[in-house]
Each structure stands twice: as structure tokens, then as C-alpha cells.
GROMACS .gro file of C-alpha atoms in nm:
model
  330
    1MET     CA    1  10.477   8.762  10.861
    2ALA     CA    2  10.490   9.060  11.094
    3THR     CA    3  10.537   9.008  11.468
    4ASP     CA    4  10.427   9.221  11.763
    5PHE     CA    5  10.713   9.466  11.701
    6LYS     CA    6  10.706   9.802  11.883
    7SER     CA    7  10.954   9.990  11.664
    8LEU     CA    8  11.125   9.956  11.327
    9PRO     CA    9  11.485   9.830  11.306
   10ILE     CA   10  11.767  10.027  11.145
   11VAL     CA   11  11.979   9.836  10.894
   12ASP     CA   12  12.314   9.977  10.784
   13ILE     CA   13  12.366   9.841  10.432
   14SER     CA   14  12.695  10.018  10.355
   15ALA     CA   15  12.891   9.691  10.324
   16LEU     CA   16  12.631   9.551  10.084
   17VAL     CA   17  12.635   9.868   9.872
   18GLU     CA   18  13.014   9.858   9.854
   19ARG     CA   19  13.049   9.488   9.765
   20CYS     CA   20  12.721   9.433   9.578
   21ASP     CA   21  12.873   9.341   9.242
   22ASP     CA   22  13.164   9.141   9.383
   23PRO     CA   23  13.114   8.776   9.271
   24ASN     CA   24  13.229   8.668   9.620
   25MET     CA   25  13.016   8.916   9.811
   26GLU     CA   26  12.835   8.646  10.010
   27LYS     CA   27  13.166   8.552  10.177
   28ASP     CA   28  13.237   8.905  10.301
   29GLU     CA   29  13.180   8.935  10.678
   30GLY     CA   30  13.030   9.282  10.645
   31VAL     CA   31  12.785   9.161  10.380
   32ILE     CA   32  12.699   8.855  10.589
   33ASP     CA   33  12.607   9.086  10.877
   34VAL     CA   34  12.387   9.303  10.650
   35VAL     CA   35  12.214   8.994  10.510
   36ARG     CA   36  12.143   8.864  10.860
   37ASN     CA   37  11.994   9.200  10.962
   38LEU     CA   38  11.785   9.225  10.645
   39ASP     CA   39  11.642   8.880  10.706
   40ARG     CA   40  11.556   8.963  11.067
   41ALA     CA   41  11.389   9.291  10.966
   42CYS     CA   42  11.187   9.134  10.684
   43ARG     CA   43  11.063   8.854  10.908
   44ARG     CA   44  10.996   9.075  11.209
   45SER     CA   45  10.815   9.372  11.059
   46GLY     CA   46  10.852   9.391  10.681
   47PHE     CA   47  10.953   9.753  10.745
   48PHE     CA   48  11.292   9.894  10.838
   49TYR     CA   49  11.509  10.202  10.810
   50VAL     CA   50  11.797  10.188  10.563
   51LYS     CA   51  12.116  10.381  10.632
   52GLY     CA   52  12.450  10.368  10.455
   53HIS     CA   53  12.265  10.356  10.121
   54GLY     CA   54  12.498  10.591   9.935
   55ILE     CA   55  12.241  10.847   9.814
   56SER     CA   56  12.329  11.191   9.945
   57ASP     CA   57  12.112  11.357  10.206
   58ASP     CA   58  12.128  11.670   9.990
   59LEU     CA   59  11.947  11.489   9.707
   60LEU     CA   60  11.688  11.344   9.944
   61LYS     CA   61  11.611  11.694  10.068
   62GLU     CA   62  11.620  11.845   9.720
   63MET     CA   63  11.365  11.590   9.599
   64ARG     CA   64  11.131  11.680   9.884
   65ASN     CA   65  11.187  12.053   9.833
   66ILE     CA   66  11.101  12.057   9.463
   67SER     CA   67  10.796  11.846   9.542
   68ARG     CA   68  10.684  12.092   9.808
   69ASN     CA   69  10.743  12.382   9.570
   70PHE     CA   70  10.520  12.218   9.309
   71PHE     CA   71  10.239  12.151   9.556
   72HIS     CA   72  10.245  12.518   9.652
   73VAL     CA   73  10.191  12.654   9.299
   74PRO     CA   74   9.836  12.761   9.207
   75TYR     CA   75   9.588  12.485   9.134
   76GLU     CA   76   9.552  12.611   8.776
   77GLU     CA   77   9.920  12.530   8.722
   78LYS     CA   78   9.902  12.187   8.884
   79ILE     CA   79   9.616  12.062   8.667
   80LYS     CA   80   9.820  12.133   8.353
   81ILE     CA   81   9.966  11.788   8.421
   82LYS     CA   82   9.641  11.634   8.545
   83LEU     CA   83   9.631  11.255   8.574
   84SER     CA   84   9.378  11.070   8.362
   85ALA     CA   85   9.330  10.740   8.182
   86ALA     CA   86   9.449  10.916   7.866
   87THR     CA   87   9.788  10.994   8.027
   88GLY     CA   88   9.845  10.631   8.127
   89TYR     CA   89   9.751  10.731   8.482
   90ARG     CA   90  10.051  10.964   8.506
   91GLY     CA   91  10.032  11.316   8.642
   92TYR     CA   92   9.872  11.520   8.919
   93GLN     CA   93   9.587  11.412   9.146
   94HIS     CA   94   9.400  11.662   9.361
   95VAL     CA   95   9.305  11.588   9.723
   96GLY     CA   96   9.048  11.309   9.739
   97GLU     CA   97   9.098  11.177   9.385
   98ASN     CA   98   9.300  10.876   9.497
   99VAL     CA   99   9.102  10.615   9.688
  100THR     CA  100   9.207  10.331   9.917
  101LYS     CA  101   8.950  10.056   9.965
  102GLY     CA  102   8.678  10.290   9.841
  103ILE     CA  103   8.767  10.581  10.073
  104PRO     CA  104   8.920  10.903   9.932
  105ASP     CA  105   9.272  10.977  10.057
  106LEU     CA  106   9.333  11.322  10.201
  107HIS     CA  107   9.641  11.402   9.998
  108GLU     CA  108   9.749  11.531   9.659
  109ALA     CA  109  10.011  11.361   9.446
  110ILE     CA  110  10.206  11.324   9.125
  111ASP     CA  111  10.222  10.971   8.987
  112CYS     CA  112  10.510  10.867   8.762
  113TYR     CA  113  10.578  10.528   8.605
  114ARG     CA  114  10.843  10.378   8.389
  115GLU     CA  115  10.745  10.504   8.047
  116VAL     CA  116  10.565  10.251   7.826
  117GLU     CA  117  10.574  10.282   7.448
  118PRO     CA  118  10.275  10.164   7.239
  119GLY     CA  119  10.282   9.787   7.199
  120MET     CA  120  10.571   9.747   7.445
  121TYR     CA  121  10.381   9.492   7.656
  122GLY     CA  122  10.102   9.408   7.414
  123SER     CA  123   9.745   9.429   7.540
  124LEU     CA  124   9.865   9.379   7.899
  125GLY     CA  125  10.035   9.719   7.899
  126GLU     CA  126   9.788   9.928   7.698
  127VAL     CA  127   9.644  10.098   8.006
  128MET     CA  128   9.992  10.208   8.118
  129GLU     CA  129  10.115  10.338   7.782
  130GLY     CA  130  10.242  10.695   7.793
  131CYS     CA  131  10.514  10.934   7.908
  132ASN     CA  132  10.548  11.103   8.244
  133LYS     CA  133  10.393  11.447   8.287
  134TRP     CA  134  10.645  11.696   8.420
  135PRO     CA  135  10.558  12.039   8.561
  136SER     CA  136  10.731  12.348   8.422
  137ASP     CA  137  10.744  12.497   8.772
  138PRO     CA  138  10.983  12.422   8.941
  139PRO     CA  139  11.187  12.427   8.616
  140ASN     CA  140  11.437  12.161   8.732
  141PHE     CA  141  11.171  11.911   8.839
  142GLU     CA  142  11.219  11.660   8.558
  143ILE     CA  143  11.601  11.656   8.575
  144ILE     CA  144  11.617  11.606   8.952
  145THR     CA  145  11.340  11.348   8.957
  146GLU     CA  146  11.493  11.136   8.682
  147LYS     CA  147  11.830  11.142   8.858
  148TYR     CA  148  11.657  11.042   9.182
  149VAL     CA  149  11.473  10.753   9.014
  150ASP     CA  150  11.793  10.620   8.856
  151LEU     CA  151  11.970  10.614   9.193
  152CYS     CA  152  11.673  10.454   9.371
  153THR     CA  153  11.652  10.187   9.102
  154ASP     CA  154  12.020  10.099   9.146
  155LEU     CA  155  11.990  10.103   9.525
  156SER     CA  156  11.684   9.879   9.517
  157ARG     CA  157  11.866   9.625   9.299
  158LYS     CA  158  12.143   9.614   9.560
  159ILE     CA  159  11.901   9.567   9.849
  160MET     CA  160  11.723   9.291   9.658
  161ARG     CA  161  12.058   9.115   9.613
  162GLY     CA  162  12.097   9.118   9.991
  163ILE     CA  163  11.742   8.989  10.038
  164ALA     CA  164  11.808   8.710   9.787
  165LEU     CA  165  12.105   8.597   9.997
  166ALA     CA  166  11.893   8.625  10.312
  167LEU     CA  167  11.650   8.376  10.157
  168GLY     CA  168  11.931   8.135  10.076
  169GLU     CA  169  11.912   8.210   9.704
  170SER     CA  170  12.187   8.327   9.471
  171ALA     CA  171  12.248   8.703   9.477
  172ASP     CA  172  12.094   8.742   9.132
  173ALA     CA  173  11.774   8.550   9.209
  174PHE     CA  174  11.562   8.861   9.151
  175GLU     CA  175  11.724   8.947   8.822
  176GLY     CA  176  11.672   8.781   8.483
  177ASN     CA  177  11.305   8.691   8.428
  178VAL     CA  178  11.195   8.825   8.768
  179ALA     CA  179  11.332   9.177   8.780
  180GLY     CA  180  11.618   9.196   8.532
  181ASP     CA  181  11.419   9.466   8.351
  182PRO     CA  182  11.232   9.613   8.646
  183PHE     CA  183  10.927   9.831   8.625
  184TRP     CA  184  10.916  10.123   8.868
  185VAL     CA  185  10.663  10.363   9.016
  186LEU     CA  186  10.722  10.699   9.182
  187ARG     CA  187  10.448  10.859   9.389
  188ILE     CA  188  10.519  11.210   9.513
  189ILE     CA  189  10.268  11.292   9.787
  190GLY     CA  190  10.166  11.613   9.962
  191TYR     CA  191   9.961  11.607  10.282
  192PRO     CA  192   9.786  11.943  10.335
  193VAL     CA  193   9.700  12.086  10.674
  194LEU     CA  194   9.327  12.026  10.691
  195THR     CA  195   9.065  12.172  10.922
  196GLY     CA  196   8.833  11.937  11.112
  197LYS     CA  197   8.463  11.979  11.172
  198ASN     CA  198   8.525  12.167  11.498
  199GLY     CA  199   8.771  12.406  11.337
  200SER     CA  200   9.080  12.233  11.472
  201GLU     CA  201   9.360  12.132  11.242
  202ASN     CA  202   9.376  11.762  11.155
  203ASP     CA  203   9.065  11.666  11.356
  204VAL     CA  204   9.080  11.290  11.412
  205ASP     CA  205   8.735  11.258  11.255
  206LEU     CA  206   8.897  11.333  10.921
  207GLY     CA  207   9.039  10.981  10.924
  208CYS     CA  208   9.349  10.870  10.734
  209PHE     CA  209   9.537  11.089  10.495
  210SER     CA  210   9.638  10.763  10.325
  211GLY     CA  211   9.426  10.460  10.406
  212ALA     CA  212   9.565  10.130  10.533
  213HIS     CA  213   9.718   9.928  10.250
  214THR     CA  214  10.007   9.708  10.143
  215ASP     CA  215  10.237   9.793   9.852
  216TYR     CA  216  10.210   9.582   9.541
  217GLY     CA  217  10.567   9.542   9.412
  218LEU     CA  218  10.892   9.405   9.549
  219LEU     CA  219  11.040   9.689   9.754
  220THR     CA  220  10.951  10.048   9.850
  221LEU     CA  221  11.185  10.332   9.948
  222VAL     CA  222  11.013  10.610  10.143
  223ASN     CA  223  11.176  10.953  10.165
  224GLN     CA  224  10.978  11.149  10.424
  225ASP     CA  225  11.005  11.493  10.582
  226ASP     CA  226  11.257  11.502  10.866
  227ASP     CA  227  11.035  11.676  11.123
  228ILE     CA  228  10.689  11.520  11.090
  229THR     CA  229  10.585  11.177  11.222
  230ALA     CA  230  10.288  11.046  11.024
  231LEU     CA  231  10.368  10.701  10.883
  232GLN     CA  232  10.225  10.413  11.086
  233VAL     CA  233  10.280  10.037  11.047
  234ARG     CA  234  10.047   9.771  11.190
  235ASN     CA  235  10.197   9.487  11.393
  236SER     CA  236  10.059   9.137  11.436
  237VAL     CA  237   9.837   9.230  11.731
  238GLY     CA  238   9.674   9.520  11.546
  239GLU     CA  239   9.868   9.807  11.702
  240TRP     CA  240   9.968  10.100  11.482
  241ILE     CA  241  10.340  10.167  11.534
  242SER     CA  242  10.478  10.507  11.434
  243ALA     CA  243  10.777  10.532  11.200
  244PRO     CA  244  10.930  10.867  11.298
  245PRO     CA  245  11.172  11.019  11.045
  246ILE     CA  246  11.544  10.951  11.086
  247PRO     CA  247  11.730  11.207  10.873
  248GLY     CA  248  11.940  11.059  10.594
  249THR     CA  249  11.758  10.726  10.590
  250PHE     CA  250  11.488  10.567  10.380
  251VAL     CA  251  11.203  10.374  10.533
  252CYS     CA  252  11.207  10.051  10.333
  253ASN     CA  253  10.925   9.798  10.313
  254ILE     CA  254  10.847   9.487  10.114
  255GLY     CA  255  10.546   9.446   9.887
  256ASP     CA  256  10.295   9.190   9.767
  257MET     CA  257  10.518   9.045   9.494
  258LEU     CA  258  10.795   8.963   9.742
  259LYS     CA  259  10.537   8.814   9.978
  260ILE     CA  260  10.433   8.579   9.697
  261PHE     CA  261  10.792   8.489   9.602
  262THR     CA  262  10.877   8.401   9.964
  263ASN     CA  263  10.549   8.209  10.014
  264GLY     CA  264  10.472   8.440  10.306
  265ILE     CA  265  10.806   8.405  10.485
  266TYR     CA  266  10.826   8.781  10.435
  267GLY     CA  267  10.491   8.956  10.457
  268SER     CA  268  10.376   9.283  10.300
  269THR     CA  269  10.273   9.477  10.608
  270LEU     CA  270   9.973   9.707  10.636
  271HIS     CA  271  10.059  10.075  10.678
  272ARG     CA  272   9.888  10.413  10.664
  273VAL     CA  273   9.951  10.785  10.710
  274LYS     CA  274   9.785  11.002  10.976
  275ASN     CA  275   9.924  11.353  10.980
  276SER     CA  276   9.870  11.528  11.315
  277SER     CA  277  10.121  11.804  11.235
  278SER     CA  278  10.028  12.164  11.165
  279LYS     CA  279  10.278  12.160  10.879
  280TYR     CA  280  10.234  12.055  10.518
  281ARG     CA  281  10.400  11.712  10.480
  282VAL     CA  282  10.584  11.576  10.178
  283CYS     CA  283  10.670  11.212  10.113
  284VAL     CA  284  10.839  11.068   9.803
  285ALA     CA  285  10.775  10.695   9.763
  286TYR     CA  286  10.973  10.494   9.510
  287PHE     CA  287  10.846  10.144   9.425
  288TYR     CA  288  11.081   9.883   9.277
  289GLU     CA  289  10.879   9.629   9.082
  290PRO     CA  290  10.931   9.304   8.890
  291ASN     CA  291  10.946   9.289   8.512
  292PHE     CA  292  10.608   9.406   8.385
  293GLU     CA  293  10.528   9.069   8.224
  294CYS     CA  294  10.669   8.858   8.509
  295THR     CA  295  10.446   8.588   8.656
  296MET     CA  296  10.546   8.589   9.021
  297GLU     CA  297  10.516   8.253   9.197
  298PRO     CA  298  10.644   8.114   9.528
  299ALA     CA  299  11.004   7.998   9.494
  300ASP     CA  300  11.045   7.626   9.548
  301SER     CA  301  11.304   7.681   9.821
  302CYS     CA  302  11.069   7.917  10.007
  303VAL     CA  303  10.780   7.671   9.979
  304GLU     CA  304  11.000   7.402  10.132
  305LYS     CA  305  11.104   7.632  10.417
  306SER     CA  306  10.745   7.731  10.494
  307GLY     CA  307  10.579   7.392  10.529
  308GLY     CA  308  10.585   7.249  10.177
  309THR     CA  309  10.255   7.395  10.054
  310LYS     CA  310  10.217   7.689   9.817
  311LYS     CA  311  10.015   7.957   9.994
  312PHE     CA  312   9.971   8.176   9.686
  313GLY     CA  313   9.899   8.123   9.320
  314GLY     CA  314  10.094   8.298   9.049
  315ALA     CA  315  10.034   8.667   8.981
  316VAL     CA  316  10.126   8.856   8.664
  317TYR     CA  317  10.277   9.180   8.791
  318GLY     CA  318  10.147   9.401   8.510
  319LYS     CA  319   9.793   9.271   8.555
  320HIS     CA  320   9.820   9.324   8.930
  321LEU     CA  321   9.942   9.682   8.876
  322VAL     CA  322   9.671   9.771   8.624
  323GLY     CA  323   9.405   9.640   8.860
  324LYS     CA  324   9.537   9.853   9.146
  325VAL     CA  325   9.583  10.168   8.937
  326THR     CA  326   9.238  10.163   8.780
  327THR     CA  327   9.067  10.080   9.111
  328ASN     CA  328   9.240  10.357   9.306
  329PHE     CA  329   9.146  10.640   9.072
  330VAL     CA  330   8.818  10.833   9.091
   0.00000   0.00000   0.00000
């Protein structure tokens, strides 16, 4: 569970990235240091910066740039890939069409999911069946985004191997039936400069651009603009702590499924976005999820370490996802 942290730690995972597939990785001193830091960050805040991740800063910027370019095309172009139930909830959402706890979020977005073929997950996956909707402008959007997703998926697997070791499990504890065939979600978000009721930009009465929430998978990688501070994380005493951008890093946070697996040893921490900048803000959030059909339950070892009582029942990831997706769409 989160503590009364005042800032987010920075974890250099370069040793983990380098040795991730070494069968003796847990004996490497560099990996041991990364694992110790991951454990501390997950216990302290559930949020941390990741550096030394191996994905080029050029690609991080390029992903944000093509996203910004899309959000700046005319509305008539954007709605050519409009999100709906018929698209498997993939595509473009206009400002206010996504809701958090019943309140419209003041952002626009493109939602992408791992593509689901008809019958792939039986009746559980029917709602999510479909292919991603790619814009024709910018013309390289699909190619860059798919490359980005592939790299984030591989990076997330490596981080989860470090987290498994931090929990005292084998490095592959989150593979196989848990996340050996992981689902993923990509949410590309644009935060417009809005005018408040008194004519001032970003009047505080406008509220949150993204309402307070936890993420629902295992791990999230946030790629945010380098020059705008908007992400806020709530600590244990209710204070909202800013997560200012650190160029070349991801902000990483753990989600509801990992909270269940660890029996609450690691918590999924509330966070929100409040954009006080006069600039349009872009954020690309990649969500690494369990297998779609996985029933996530507290691990026996984590139950033992946290008092011997299961704090959570089992949750089928796909059912959890469908419930969130259908509830958050107007």
C-alpha cells in the first residue's frame, strides 16, 4: 500500500534489461540492486520513474509527435475512426466521451487493444472482438504505433520478471497461465487547452482532465510530454503529489491485477491528470495485462507474507476489462 511519499523514485533498470533472460539473473549484483529498488518503489508509492529501459528517446518523442499531429487534424477526419461498441471499443473518442466514476473526462483519445478474432475468447471476449482503427493522417501512424507496442510489451515482461523476484517468486511467475500470452491496451490521450467560466485557460472549476482512478491490469508505462507537469498521484494521507516529466523515462505504475496477486503488498495507487499548462498535452499510456482468460488470485506466498488471510477474491481479467470499458464509455 502507498505511504506518505512526497515524490516518485527513479529506478534504473538497465541491469535487469541486460540480464533478463539469463537463467542466473537473480544472482547478478546489478539485477539484485534493481530488484531491491523495484520492491521499495512498489511498496512505497506504486509509482516510479523507469530509466535505462532500452527504448530510444527518439521513439518516445516520435510516438508523442504523431499522436499530437493526429489530434490536430480536423474533427471530420478524426471521427473516421470513431470508437463504438461495433468497433470493439477501439478508435477515437471526442472530449467528454470517456467517463471516470460518472464524470466526463476533459480529454480526447484513441483506444487500441490487442486484436481479438471472433470466438478467440468465447463469449467472454465478444465485446472486445475487432481490429484496431488506424488514422490515414499521419500516414505512418500504424507502423510507428505497432513498433512502439511491441517494444513496450517486451519491456513490461522484463519489468515483471524483476517484480516477480522482488516478491520472492521465480522470475517467470507472471508468465505461463498468468501473463504468458498477455493482453495489452494502448490509450493515446490529448489534453486540449480549455477555457474556464471566467475566460481564463484551465480554470480550476473545470475539474480533472482525467478523473482519479487506478489502472486495471498488471503494469502501466506512461510516456508524457517533456515540458508539462499534469500527472498527480495520491499518497496515503490524501495529498496529490505531482509527477513532473523526466525526459527519456517512463512513469511506471502497478494496477489492480498486481494488487490482487500480491494480496495488497503492492497497491494500485489512485492518480489523476490536472493540466494547468497553456499548451496542448499528449500522453501515451501502455497497459500490460494478464492473459485475457486468466483468473487472478492472491499468490499463496504473498498471502503468507501479508498476515495469512486472502484480502481479495479471484478476478477474471477479461471480465474485469469488459466491465471497465463498457462503464467508461458514453
